[in-house]
Short mmCIF file of C-alpha atoms in Angstrom, two decimals:
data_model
loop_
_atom_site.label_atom_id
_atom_site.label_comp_id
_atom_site.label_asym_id
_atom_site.label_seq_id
_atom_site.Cartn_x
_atom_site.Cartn_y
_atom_site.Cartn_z
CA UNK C 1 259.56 26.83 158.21
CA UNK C 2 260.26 30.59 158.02
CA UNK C 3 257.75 33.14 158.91
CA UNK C 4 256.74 36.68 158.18
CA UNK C 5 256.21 39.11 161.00
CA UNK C 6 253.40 41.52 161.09
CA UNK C 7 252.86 44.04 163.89
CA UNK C 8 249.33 45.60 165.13
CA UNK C 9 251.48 48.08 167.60
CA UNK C 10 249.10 46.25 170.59
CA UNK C 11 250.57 46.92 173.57
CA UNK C 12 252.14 44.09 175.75
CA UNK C 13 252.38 45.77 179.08
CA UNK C 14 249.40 43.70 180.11
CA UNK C 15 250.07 40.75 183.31
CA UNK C 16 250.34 36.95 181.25
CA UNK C 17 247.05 35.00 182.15
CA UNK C 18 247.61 32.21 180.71
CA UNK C 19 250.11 29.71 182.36
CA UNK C 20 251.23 25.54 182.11
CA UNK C 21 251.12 24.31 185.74
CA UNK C 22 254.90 23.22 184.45
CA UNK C 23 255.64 26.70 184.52
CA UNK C 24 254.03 27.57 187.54
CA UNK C 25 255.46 25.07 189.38
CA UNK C 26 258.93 26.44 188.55
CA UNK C 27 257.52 29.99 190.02
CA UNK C 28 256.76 28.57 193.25
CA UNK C 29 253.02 27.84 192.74
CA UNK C 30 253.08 23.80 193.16
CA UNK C 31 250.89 21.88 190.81
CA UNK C 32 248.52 20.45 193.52
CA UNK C 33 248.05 24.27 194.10
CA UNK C 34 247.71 25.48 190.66
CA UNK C 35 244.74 22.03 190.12
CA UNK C 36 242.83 23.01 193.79
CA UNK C 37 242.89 26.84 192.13
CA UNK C 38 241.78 25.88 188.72
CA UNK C 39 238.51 23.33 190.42
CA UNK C 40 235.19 24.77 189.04
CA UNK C 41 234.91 26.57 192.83
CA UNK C 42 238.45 28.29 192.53
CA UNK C 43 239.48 31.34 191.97
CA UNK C 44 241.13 29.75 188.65
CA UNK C 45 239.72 28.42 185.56
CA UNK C 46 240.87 25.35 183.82
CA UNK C 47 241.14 25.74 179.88
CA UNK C 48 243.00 22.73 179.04
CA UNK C 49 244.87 19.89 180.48
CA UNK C 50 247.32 21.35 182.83
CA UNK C 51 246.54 25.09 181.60
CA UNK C 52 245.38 27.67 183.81
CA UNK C 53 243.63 31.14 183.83
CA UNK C 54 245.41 32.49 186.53
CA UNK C 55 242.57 35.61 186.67
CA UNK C 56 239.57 35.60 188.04
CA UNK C 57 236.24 35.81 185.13
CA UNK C 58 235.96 34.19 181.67
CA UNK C 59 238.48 33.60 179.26
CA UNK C 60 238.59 35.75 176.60
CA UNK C 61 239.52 34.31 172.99
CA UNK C 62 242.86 35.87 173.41
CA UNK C 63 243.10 33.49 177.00
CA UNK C 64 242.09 30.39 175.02
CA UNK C 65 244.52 31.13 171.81
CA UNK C 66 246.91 31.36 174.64
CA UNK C 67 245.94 28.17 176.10
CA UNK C 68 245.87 26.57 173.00
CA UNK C 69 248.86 27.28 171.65
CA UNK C 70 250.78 26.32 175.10
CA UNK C 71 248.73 22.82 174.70
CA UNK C 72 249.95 22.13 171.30
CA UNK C 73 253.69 23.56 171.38
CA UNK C 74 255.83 24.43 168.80
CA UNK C 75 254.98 24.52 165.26
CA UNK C 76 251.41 25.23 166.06
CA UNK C 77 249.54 28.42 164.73
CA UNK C 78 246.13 30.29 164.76
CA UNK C 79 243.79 29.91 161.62
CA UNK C 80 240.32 29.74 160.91
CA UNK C 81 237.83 32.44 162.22
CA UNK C 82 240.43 33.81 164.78
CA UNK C 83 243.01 34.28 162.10
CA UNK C 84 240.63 36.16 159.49
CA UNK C 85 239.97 38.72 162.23
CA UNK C 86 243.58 39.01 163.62
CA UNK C 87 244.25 39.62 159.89
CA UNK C 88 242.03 42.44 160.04
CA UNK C 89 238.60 41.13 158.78
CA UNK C 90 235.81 42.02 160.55
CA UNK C 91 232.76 39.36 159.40
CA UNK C 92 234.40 36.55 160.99
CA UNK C 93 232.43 35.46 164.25
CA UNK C 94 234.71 36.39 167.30
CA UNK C 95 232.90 33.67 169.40
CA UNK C 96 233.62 30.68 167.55
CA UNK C 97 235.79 27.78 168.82
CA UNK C 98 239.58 28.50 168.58
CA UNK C 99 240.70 26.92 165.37
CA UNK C 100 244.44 25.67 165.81
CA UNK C 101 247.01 23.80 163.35
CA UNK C 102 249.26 21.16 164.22
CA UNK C 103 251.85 19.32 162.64
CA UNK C 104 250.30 15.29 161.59
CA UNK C 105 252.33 13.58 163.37
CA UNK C 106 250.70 15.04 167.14
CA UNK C 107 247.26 14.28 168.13
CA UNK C 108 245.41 16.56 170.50
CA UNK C 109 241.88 15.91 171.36
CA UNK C 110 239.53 19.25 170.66
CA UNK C 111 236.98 20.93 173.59
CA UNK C 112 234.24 23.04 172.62
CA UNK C 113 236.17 26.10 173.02
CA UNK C 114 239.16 24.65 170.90
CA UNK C 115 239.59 22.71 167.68
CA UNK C 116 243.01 21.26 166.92
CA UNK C 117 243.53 20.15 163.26
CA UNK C 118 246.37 17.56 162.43
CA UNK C 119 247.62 18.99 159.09
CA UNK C 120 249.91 17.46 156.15
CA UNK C 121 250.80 20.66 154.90
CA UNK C 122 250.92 23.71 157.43
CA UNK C 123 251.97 26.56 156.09
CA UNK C 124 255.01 29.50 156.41
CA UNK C 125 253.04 31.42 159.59
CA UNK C 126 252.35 34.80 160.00
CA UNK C 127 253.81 36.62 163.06
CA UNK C 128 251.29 38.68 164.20
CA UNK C 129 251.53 40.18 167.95
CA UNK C 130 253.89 37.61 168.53
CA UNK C 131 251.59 35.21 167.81
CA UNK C 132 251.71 32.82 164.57
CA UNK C 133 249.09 32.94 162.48
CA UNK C 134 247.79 31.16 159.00
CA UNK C 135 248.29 32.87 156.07
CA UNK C 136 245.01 35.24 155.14
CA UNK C 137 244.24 32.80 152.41
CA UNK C 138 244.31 29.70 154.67
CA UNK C 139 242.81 31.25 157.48
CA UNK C 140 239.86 32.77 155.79
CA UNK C 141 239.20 28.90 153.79
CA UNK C 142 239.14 27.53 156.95
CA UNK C 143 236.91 29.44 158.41
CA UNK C 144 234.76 29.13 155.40
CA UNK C 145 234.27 25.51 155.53
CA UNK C 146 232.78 25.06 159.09
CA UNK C 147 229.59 25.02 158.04
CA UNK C 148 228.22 28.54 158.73
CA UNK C 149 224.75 29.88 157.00
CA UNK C 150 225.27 30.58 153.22
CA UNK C 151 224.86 34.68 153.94
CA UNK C 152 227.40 34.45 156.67
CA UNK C 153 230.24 32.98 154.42
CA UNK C 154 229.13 34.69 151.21
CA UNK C 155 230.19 37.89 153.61
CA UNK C 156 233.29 36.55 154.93
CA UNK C 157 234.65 35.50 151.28
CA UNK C 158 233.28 39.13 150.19
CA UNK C 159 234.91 41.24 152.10
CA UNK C 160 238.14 38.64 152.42
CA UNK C 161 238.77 39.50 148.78
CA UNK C 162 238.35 42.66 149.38
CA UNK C 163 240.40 43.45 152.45
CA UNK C 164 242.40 40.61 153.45
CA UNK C 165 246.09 40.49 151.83
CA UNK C 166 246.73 38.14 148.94
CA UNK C 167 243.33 36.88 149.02
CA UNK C 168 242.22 37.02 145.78
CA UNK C 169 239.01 34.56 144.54
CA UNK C 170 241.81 32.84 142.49
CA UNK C 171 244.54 32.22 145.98
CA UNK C 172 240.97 31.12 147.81
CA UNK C 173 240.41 28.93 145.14
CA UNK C 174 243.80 27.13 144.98
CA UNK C 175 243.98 27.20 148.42
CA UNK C 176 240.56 25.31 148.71
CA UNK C 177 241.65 23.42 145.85
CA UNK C 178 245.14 21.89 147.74
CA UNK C 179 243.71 21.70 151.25
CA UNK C 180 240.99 19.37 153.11
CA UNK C 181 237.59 18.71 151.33
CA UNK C 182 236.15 18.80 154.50
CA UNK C 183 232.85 21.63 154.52
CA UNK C 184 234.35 23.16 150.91
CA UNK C 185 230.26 23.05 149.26
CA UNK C 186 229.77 25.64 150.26
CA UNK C 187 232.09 28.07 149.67
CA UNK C 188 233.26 26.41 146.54
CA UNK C 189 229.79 27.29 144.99
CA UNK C 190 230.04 31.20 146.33
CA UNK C 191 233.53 31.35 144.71
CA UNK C 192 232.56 30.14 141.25
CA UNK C 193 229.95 32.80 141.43
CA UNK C 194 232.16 35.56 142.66
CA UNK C 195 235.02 34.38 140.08
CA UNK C 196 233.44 35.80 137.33
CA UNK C 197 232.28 38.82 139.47
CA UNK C 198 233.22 39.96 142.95
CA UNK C 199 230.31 42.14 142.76
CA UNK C 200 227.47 40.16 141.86
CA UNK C 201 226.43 38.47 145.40
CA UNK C 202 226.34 42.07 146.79
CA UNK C 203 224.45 43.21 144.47
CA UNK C 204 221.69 40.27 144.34
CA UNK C 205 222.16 41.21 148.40
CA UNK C 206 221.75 44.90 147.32
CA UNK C 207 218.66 43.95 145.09
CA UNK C 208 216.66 42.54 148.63
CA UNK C 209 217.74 45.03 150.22
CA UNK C 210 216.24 48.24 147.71
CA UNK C 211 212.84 45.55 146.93
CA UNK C 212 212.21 46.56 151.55
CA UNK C 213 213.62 50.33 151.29
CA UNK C 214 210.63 53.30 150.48
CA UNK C 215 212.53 53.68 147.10
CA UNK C 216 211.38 53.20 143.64
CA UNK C 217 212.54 50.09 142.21
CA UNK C 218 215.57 51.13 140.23
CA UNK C 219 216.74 48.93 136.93
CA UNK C 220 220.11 47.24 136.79
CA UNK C 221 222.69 47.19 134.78
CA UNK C 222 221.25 49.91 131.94
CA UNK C 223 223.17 51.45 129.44
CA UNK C 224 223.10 55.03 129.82
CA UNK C 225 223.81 57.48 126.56
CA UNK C 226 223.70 61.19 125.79
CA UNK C 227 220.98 62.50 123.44
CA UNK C 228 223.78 62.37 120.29
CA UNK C 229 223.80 58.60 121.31
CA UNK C 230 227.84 58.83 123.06
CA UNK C 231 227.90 56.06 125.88
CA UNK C 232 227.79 57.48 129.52
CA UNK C 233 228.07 54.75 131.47
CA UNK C 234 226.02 51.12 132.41
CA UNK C 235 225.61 51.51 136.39
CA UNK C 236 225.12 49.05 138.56
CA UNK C 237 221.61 50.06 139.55
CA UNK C 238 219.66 53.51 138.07
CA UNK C 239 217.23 55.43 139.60
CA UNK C 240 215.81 56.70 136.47
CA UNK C 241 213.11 59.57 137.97
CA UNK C 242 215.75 61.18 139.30
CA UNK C 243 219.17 59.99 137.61
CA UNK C 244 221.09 58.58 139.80
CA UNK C 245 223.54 55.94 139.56
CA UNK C 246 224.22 53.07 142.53
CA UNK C 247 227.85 51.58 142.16
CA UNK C 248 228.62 48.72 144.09
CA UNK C 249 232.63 49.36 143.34
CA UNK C 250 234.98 46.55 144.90
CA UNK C 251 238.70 47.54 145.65
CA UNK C 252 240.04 44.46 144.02
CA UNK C 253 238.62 46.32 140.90
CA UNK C 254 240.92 49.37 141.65
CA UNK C 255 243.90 46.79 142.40
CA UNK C 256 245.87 47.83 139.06
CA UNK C 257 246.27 51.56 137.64
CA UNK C 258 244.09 50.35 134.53
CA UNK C 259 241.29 49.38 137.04
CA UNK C 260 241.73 52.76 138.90
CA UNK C 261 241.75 54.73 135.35
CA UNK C 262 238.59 52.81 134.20
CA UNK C 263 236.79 54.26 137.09
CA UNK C 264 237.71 57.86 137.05
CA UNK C 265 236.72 58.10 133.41
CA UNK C 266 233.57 56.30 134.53
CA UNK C 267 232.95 58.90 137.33
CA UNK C 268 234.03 62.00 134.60
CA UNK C 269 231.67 60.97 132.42
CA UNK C 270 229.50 60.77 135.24
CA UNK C 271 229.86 64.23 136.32
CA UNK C 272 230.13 66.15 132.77
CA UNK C 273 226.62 64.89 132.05
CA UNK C 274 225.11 65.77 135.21
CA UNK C 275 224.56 62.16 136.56
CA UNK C 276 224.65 62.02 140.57
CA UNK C 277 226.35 58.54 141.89
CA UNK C 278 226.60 57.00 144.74
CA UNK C 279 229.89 54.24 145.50
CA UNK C 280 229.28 51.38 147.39
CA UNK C 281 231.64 48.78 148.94
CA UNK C 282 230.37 45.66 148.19
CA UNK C 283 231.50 44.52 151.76
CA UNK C 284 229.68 47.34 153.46
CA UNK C 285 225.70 45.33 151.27
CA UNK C 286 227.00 42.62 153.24
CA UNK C 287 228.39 43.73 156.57
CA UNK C 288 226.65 46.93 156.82
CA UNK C 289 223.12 47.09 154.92
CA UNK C 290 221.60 49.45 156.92
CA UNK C 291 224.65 52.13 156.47
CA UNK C 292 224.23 51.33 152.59
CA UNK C 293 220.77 51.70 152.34
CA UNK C 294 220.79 55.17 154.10
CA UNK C 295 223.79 56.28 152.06
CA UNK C 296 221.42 55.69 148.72
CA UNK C 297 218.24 56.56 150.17
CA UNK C 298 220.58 60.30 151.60
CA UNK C 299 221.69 60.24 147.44
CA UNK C 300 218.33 59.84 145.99
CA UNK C 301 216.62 62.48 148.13
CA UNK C 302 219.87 64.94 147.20
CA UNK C 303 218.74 64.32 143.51
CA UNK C 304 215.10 65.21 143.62
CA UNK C 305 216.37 68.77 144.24
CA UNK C 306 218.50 68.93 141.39
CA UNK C 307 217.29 68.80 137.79
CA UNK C 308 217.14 65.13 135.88
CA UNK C 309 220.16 65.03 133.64
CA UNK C 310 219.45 64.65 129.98
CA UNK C 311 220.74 61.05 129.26
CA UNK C 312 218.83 58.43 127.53
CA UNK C 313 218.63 54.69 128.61
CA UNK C 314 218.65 51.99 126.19
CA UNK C 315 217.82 48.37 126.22
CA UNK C 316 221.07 46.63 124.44
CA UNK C 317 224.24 47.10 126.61
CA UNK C 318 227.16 48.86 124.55
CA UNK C 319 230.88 49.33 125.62
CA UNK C 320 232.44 52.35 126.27
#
C-alpha cells in the first residue's frame, strides 16, 4: 500500500512520551517497573495495554495517537476527527476519541479515549509528521458519521469542501457512498443539499444570523440592473437603503479560471456602478459568525456615508 508524504515542518526535537513496556524493557526499565509506574498512583499513566506515558500530567491527543498507533501496529493510520484537523481543518472537535483504522483481519477492543475500526478497504495513507493518516476525504466522512449535532457537521463538511484537499461534495459523496453505512443520515442529507450549492447552508446560517444583528433585514438573491435595464449583478443578500451587496463566495467556486473570471466581472460590475460589497467565506457563517457579522455590520455603516448607487432591483431573476 504506497503512501504520500506530507510535511507540516513541526519540529521533532521534542523527548518520545509514548513507549510499549516491550521497548522499555529493552532500555533497562523492566516491565514490573514500567506497570508499578503506570498504577493510577504513579508517576506514569497507562493509555493502553502495555503502553505507557512515560511523563508526568495528561495525555495529550498527540500521546494517545501515539499510543494508539503502537497498540495496533503496522498498517494502522489516523482518520476521523484527528485526521480532518491534522489535514488542516479547523471545525473538527480536538477532544474527541482517537479514531484509528485497522486492517479486518485484527481485532482491538476500543477505550473511551480510542476507537479502533476493523476496515475491508483502508486506504493509500497520508504521511503527515511521520505519522499516517486517512486521506482528507476519508477522514473528514468519518468524522462526519459519529453522530455529532446537525450544525456541527453541516460546518465540518462546509469548510472540508472548502479547505481540505480533494474534498469535493462529489469525492465526499463517493466516499460515503463505498464506505460503512454506519451514522451516514446525516451527512448524506447535508451533502445532497450542498451538491447543488456549497453556499446555501451558510447562507440559511447567514439568514439567522442577520434576523439577531441591529441591521435591516436585507432581501436575497435580487436581481440588480442599471436604470437602461443592463444586469449588474443578483447578490447573495442586498441591503437596499444603502446598496450594498453580501457575498457569501466559496473557494471551490474560484477552483477553475472560468470560476475566478466569473467573479471579477461580477465585482467590476460591482464597482463601475457604485455598488459597495462585502465577500464572505462561507466557512467563516459557520466557524466564525461573530467575525462575519461585524465584517457586514463594519460594510453597511461604511455605506451610509457614501451616496446610494443608482441601480434598480427587480423581481424576476435574469442572467448576466
Amino acid at each position: 500500500m504506497s503512501s504520500t508524504v506530507i510535511s507540516k515542518d513541526t519540529p521533532h526535537s521534542a523527548p518520545r512520551r509514548v513507549f510499549h513496556v516491550a521497548e522499555l524493557a529493552r532500555l533497562g526499565v523492566s516491565q514490573s517497573t514500567s506497570y508499578r509506574r503506570g498504577r493510577a498512583d504513579g508517576p506514569w499513566t497507562r493509555l493502553l495495554p502495555g503502553i505507557v506515558l512515560v511523563m508526568p500530567g495528561p495525555p495529550t491527543a498527540d500521546d494517545l495517537i501515539a499510543a494508539a498507533l503502537l497498540r495496533a501496529g503496522p498498517s494502522a493510520m489516523v482518520t476521523g476527527m484527528h485526521a480532518a484537523r491534522m489535514h488542516g481543518l479547523e471545525t473538527p472537535d480536538e477532544n474527541a476519541p482517537v479514531h484509528i483504522l485497522i486492517p479486518h483481519t485484527k481485532k482491538i477492543q476500543s477505550s473511551e479515549l480510542v476507537r479502533f475500526e476493523r476496515t475491508t478497504r483502508p486506504p493509500p495513507p497520508v504521511i503527515i509528521d511521520d505519522i499516517p493518516v486517512a486521506p482528507a476525504p476519508r477522514a473528514v466522512m468519518d468524522a462526519a458519521r459519529t453522530w455529532q449535532s446537525r450544525r456541527s457537521t453541516e460546518a465540518l463538511l462546509v469548510e472540508a469542501i472548502q479547505r481540505a484537499p480533494g474534498c469535493s461534495p462529489r469525492a465526499l459523496n463517493e466516499e460515503m457512498e463505498h464506505g460503512s453505512r454506519r451514522g451516514t443520515g446525516l451527512p448524506r442529507e447535508i451533502l445532497r443539499a450542498m451538491t447543488a450549492d456549497v453556499r446555501s447552508i451558510a447562507e440559511l446560517r447567514a439568514f439567522e444570523l442577520l434576523k439577531s444583528a441591529d441591521l435591516p433585514d436585507p432581501s436575497w438573491n435580487t436581481s440588480l440592473f442599471d436604470p437602461d435595464g443592463r444586469y449588474v449583478g443578483m447578490p447573495d443578500a442586498w441591503f437596499d437603503d444603502v446598496g450594498l451587496a453580501v457575498e457569501f463566495d466559496s473557494f471551490a467556486y474560484h477552483s477553475s479560471r472560468a470560476d475566478f473570471a466569473a467573479t471579477t466581472r461580477r465585482n467590476t460590475r460591482y464597482a463601475a456602478h457604485g455598488v459597495a460589497v462585502v465577500q464572505i467565506l462561507p466557512v467563516d457563517v459557520m466557524q466564525r459568525p461573530d467575525e462575519a457579522l461585524a465584517a457586514i455590520g463594519r460594510a453597511y455603516r461604511a455605506a451610509t456615508l457614501r451616496p446610494r448607487p443608482n441601480v434598480l432591483v427587480r423581481a424576476i431573476a435574469e442572467g448576466a
